mmCIF file of C-alpha atoms in Angstrom:
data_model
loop_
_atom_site.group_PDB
_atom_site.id
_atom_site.type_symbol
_atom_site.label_atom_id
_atom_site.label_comp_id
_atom_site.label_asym_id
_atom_site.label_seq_id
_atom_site.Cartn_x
_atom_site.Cartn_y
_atom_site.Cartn_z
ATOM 1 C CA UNK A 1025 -11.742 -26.842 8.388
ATOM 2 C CA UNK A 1026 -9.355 -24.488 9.121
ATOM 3 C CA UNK A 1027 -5.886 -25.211 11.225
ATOM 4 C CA UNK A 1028 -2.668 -23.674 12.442
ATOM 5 C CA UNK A 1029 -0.473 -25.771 14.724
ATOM 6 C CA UNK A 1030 2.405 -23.843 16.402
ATOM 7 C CA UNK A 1031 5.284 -25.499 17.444
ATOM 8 C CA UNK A 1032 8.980 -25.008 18.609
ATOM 9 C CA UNK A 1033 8.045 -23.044 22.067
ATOM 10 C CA UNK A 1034 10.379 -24.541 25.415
ATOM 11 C CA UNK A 1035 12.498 -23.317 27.424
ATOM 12 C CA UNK A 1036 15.528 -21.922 27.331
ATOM 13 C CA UNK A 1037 18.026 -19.398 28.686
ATOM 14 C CA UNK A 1038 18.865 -15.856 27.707
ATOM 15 C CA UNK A 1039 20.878 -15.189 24.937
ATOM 16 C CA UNK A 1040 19.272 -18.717 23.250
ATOM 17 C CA UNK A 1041 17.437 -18.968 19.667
ATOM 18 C CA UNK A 1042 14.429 -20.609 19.184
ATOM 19 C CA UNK A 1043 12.462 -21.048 15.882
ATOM 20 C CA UNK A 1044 8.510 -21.248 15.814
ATOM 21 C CA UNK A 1045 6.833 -23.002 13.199
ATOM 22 C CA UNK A 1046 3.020 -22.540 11.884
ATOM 23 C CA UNK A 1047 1.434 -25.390 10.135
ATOM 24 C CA UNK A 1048 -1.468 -24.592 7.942
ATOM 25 C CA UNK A 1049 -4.255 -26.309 6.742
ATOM 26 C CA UNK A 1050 -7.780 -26.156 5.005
ATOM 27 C CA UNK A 1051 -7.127 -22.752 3.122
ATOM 28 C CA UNK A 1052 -5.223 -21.866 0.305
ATOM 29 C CA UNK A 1053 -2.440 -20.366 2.161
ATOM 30 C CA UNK A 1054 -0.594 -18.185 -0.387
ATOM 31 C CA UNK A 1055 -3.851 -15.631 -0.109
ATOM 32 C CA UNK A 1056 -3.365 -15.229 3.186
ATOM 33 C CA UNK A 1057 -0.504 -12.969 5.182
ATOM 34 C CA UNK A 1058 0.523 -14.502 8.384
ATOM 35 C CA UNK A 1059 1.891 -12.822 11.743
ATOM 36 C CA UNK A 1060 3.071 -13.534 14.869
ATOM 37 C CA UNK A 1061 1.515 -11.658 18.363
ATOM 38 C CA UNK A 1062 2.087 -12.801 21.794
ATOM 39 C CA UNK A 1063 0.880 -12.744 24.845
ATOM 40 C CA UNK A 1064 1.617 -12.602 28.909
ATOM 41 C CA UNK A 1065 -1.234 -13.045 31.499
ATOM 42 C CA UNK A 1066 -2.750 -9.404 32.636
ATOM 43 C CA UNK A 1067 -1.555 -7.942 29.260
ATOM 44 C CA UNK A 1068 -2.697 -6.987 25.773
ATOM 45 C CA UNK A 1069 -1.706 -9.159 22.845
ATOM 46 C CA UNK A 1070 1.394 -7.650 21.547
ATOM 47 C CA UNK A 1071 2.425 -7.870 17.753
ATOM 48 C CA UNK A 1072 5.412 -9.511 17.233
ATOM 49 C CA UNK A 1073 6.083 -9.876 13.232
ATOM 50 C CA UNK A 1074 4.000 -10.035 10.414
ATOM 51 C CA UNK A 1075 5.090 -11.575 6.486
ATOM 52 C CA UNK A 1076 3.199 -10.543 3.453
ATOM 53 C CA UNK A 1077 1.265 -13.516 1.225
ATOM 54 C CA UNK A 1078 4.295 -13.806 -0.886
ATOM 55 C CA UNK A 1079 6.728 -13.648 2.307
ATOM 56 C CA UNK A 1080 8.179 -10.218 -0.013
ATOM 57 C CA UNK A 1081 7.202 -7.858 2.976
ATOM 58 C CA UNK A 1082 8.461 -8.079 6.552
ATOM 59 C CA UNK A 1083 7.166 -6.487 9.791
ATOM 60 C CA UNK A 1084 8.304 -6.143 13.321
ATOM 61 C CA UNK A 1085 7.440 -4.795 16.791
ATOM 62 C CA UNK A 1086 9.958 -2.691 18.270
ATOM 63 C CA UNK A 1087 10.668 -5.137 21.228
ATOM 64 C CA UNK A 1088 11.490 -7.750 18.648
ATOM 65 C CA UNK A 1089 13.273 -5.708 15.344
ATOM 66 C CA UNK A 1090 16.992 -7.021 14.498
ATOM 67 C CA UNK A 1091 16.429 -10.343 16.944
ATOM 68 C CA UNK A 1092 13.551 -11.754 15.353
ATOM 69 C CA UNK A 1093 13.107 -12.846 11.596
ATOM 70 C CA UNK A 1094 9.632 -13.775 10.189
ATOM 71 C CA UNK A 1095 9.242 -15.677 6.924
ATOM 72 C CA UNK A 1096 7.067 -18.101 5.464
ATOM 73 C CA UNK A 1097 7.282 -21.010 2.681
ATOM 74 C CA UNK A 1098 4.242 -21.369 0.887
ATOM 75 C CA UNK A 1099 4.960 -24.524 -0.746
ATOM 76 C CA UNK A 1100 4.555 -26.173 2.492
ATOM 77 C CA UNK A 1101 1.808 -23.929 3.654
ATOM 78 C CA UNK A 1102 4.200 -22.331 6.827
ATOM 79 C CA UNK A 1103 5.330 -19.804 8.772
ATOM 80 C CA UNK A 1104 8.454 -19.534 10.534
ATOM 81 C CA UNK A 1105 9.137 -17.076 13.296
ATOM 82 C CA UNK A 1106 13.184 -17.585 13.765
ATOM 83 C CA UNK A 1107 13.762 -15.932 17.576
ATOM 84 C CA UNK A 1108 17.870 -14.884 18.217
ATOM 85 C CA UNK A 1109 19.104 -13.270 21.581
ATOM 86 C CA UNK A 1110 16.039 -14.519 23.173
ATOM 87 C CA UNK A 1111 15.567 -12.071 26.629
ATOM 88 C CA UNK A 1112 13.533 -12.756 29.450
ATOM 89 C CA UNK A 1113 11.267 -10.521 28.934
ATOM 90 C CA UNK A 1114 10.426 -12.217 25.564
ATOM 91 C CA UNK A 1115 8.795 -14.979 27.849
ATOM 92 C CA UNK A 1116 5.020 -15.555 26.319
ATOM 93 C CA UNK A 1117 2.741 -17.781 25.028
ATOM 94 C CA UNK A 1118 3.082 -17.001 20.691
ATOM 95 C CA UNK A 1119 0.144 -17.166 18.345
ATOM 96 C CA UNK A 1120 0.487 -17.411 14.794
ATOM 97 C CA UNK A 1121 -2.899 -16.109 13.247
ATOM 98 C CA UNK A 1122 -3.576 -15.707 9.114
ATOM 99 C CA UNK A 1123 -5.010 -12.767 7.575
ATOM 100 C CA UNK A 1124 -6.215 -11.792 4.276
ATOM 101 C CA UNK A 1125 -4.530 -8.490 3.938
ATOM 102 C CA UNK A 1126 -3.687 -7.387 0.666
ATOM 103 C CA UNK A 1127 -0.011 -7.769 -0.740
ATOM 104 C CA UNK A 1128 0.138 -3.950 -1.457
ATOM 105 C CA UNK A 1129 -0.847 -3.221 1.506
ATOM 106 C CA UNK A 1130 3.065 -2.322 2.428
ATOM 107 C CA UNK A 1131 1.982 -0.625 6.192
ATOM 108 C CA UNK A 1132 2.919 -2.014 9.182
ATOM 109 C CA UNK A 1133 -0.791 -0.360 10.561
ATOM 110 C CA UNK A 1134 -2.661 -3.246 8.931
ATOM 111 C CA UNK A 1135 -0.331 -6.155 10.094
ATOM 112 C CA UNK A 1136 -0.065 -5.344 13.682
ATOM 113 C CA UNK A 1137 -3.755 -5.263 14.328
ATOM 114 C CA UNK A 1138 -4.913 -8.601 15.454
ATOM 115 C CA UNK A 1139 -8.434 -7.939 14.282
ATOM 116 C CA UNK A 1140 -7.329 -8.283 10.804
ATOM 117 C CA UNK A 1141 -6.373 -11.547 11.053
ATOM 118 C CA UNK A 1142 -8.913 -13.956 10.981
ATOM 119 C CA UNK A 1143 -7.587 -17.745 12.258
ATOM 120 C CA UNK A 1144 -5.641 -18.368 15.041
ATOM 121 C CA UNK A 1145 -3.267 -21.325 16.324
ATOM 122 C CA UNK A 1146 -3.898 -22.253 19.751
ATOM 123 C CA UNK A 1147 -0.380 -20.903 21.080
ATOM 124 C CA UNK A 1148 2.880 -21.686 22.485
ATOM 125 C CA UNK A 1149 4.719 -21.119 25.549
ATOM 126 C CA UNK A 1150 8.419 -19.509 25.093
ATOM 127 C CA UNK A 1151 9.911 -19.211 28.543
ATOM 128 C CA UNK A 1152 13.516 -17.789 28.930
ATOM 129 C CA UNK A 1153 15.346 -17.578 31.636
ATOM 130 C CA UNK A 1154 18.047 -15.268 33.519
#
C-alpha cells in the first residue's frame, strides 16, 4: 500500500520560512519524480515545484521561483519542499503527489501536470499572514 504523509504546514507570518516534508512508503521511491501543487478553495490546483527521480532536475511555478527550493533524499524515501519569504498569497493547502516521469524527461510540461502523477498525500494547510 501506497503512502505519502505531508507535514510541516502552520501558520505563520509574511516574510517566514517553512519547510514541507513528504514521507513515502510502499514503492520504490527512487523510480518515481515527486512535486509539489497546491490548492485554495474555488481554484485550480496550481503547480508549485517538481524534482526529478534522482533530485538532478528542479522545477518551479512562476509564483514560487527564487523563494521556494524543492529537493528530495532518496535514502529516506522524501521530499522536501523548503518555502522562504513566505507571502500571503502563498496561503494553501500543499500536496505532495509521485509520478513516474522519466529522468530525461528535462521539461517543465510533464512535471506541472497533475495528471502525471499518480499518488497523492492527503495535504497540508500553509496559512500566512499580513
Amino acid at each position: 500500500q501506497v503512502r505519502l504523509v505531508e507535514s510541516g504546514g502552520g501558520l505563520v507570518q509574511a516574510g517566514a520560512s517553512l519547510r514541507l516534508s513528504c514521507a513515502a512508503s510502499g514503492l520504490s521511491f527512487s523510480f518515481y519524480a515527486g512535486g509539489w501543487f497546491r490548492q485554495v478553495p474555488g481554484k485550480q490546483r496550481e503547480f508549485v515545484a517538481a524534482v526529478s527521480r534522482s533530485g538532478a532536475y528542479r522545477y518551479y511555478g512562476d509564483s514560487v521561483k527564487g523563494r521556494f527550493t524543492a529537493s528530495r533524499d532518496n535514502t529516506n524515501n522524501t521530499v522536501y519542499l523548503q518555502m522562504n519569504s513566505l507571502k500571503p498569497e502563498d496561503t494553501a493547502v500543499y500536496y505532495c503527489a509521485v509520478g513516474g516521469i522519466p529522468e530525461g524527461a528535462t521539461s517543465i510540461a510533464r512535471y506541472s501536470d497533475y495528471s502525471k502523477y499518480r499518488y497523492w498525500g492527503q495535504g497540508t494547510q500553509v496559512t500566512v499572514s499580513s
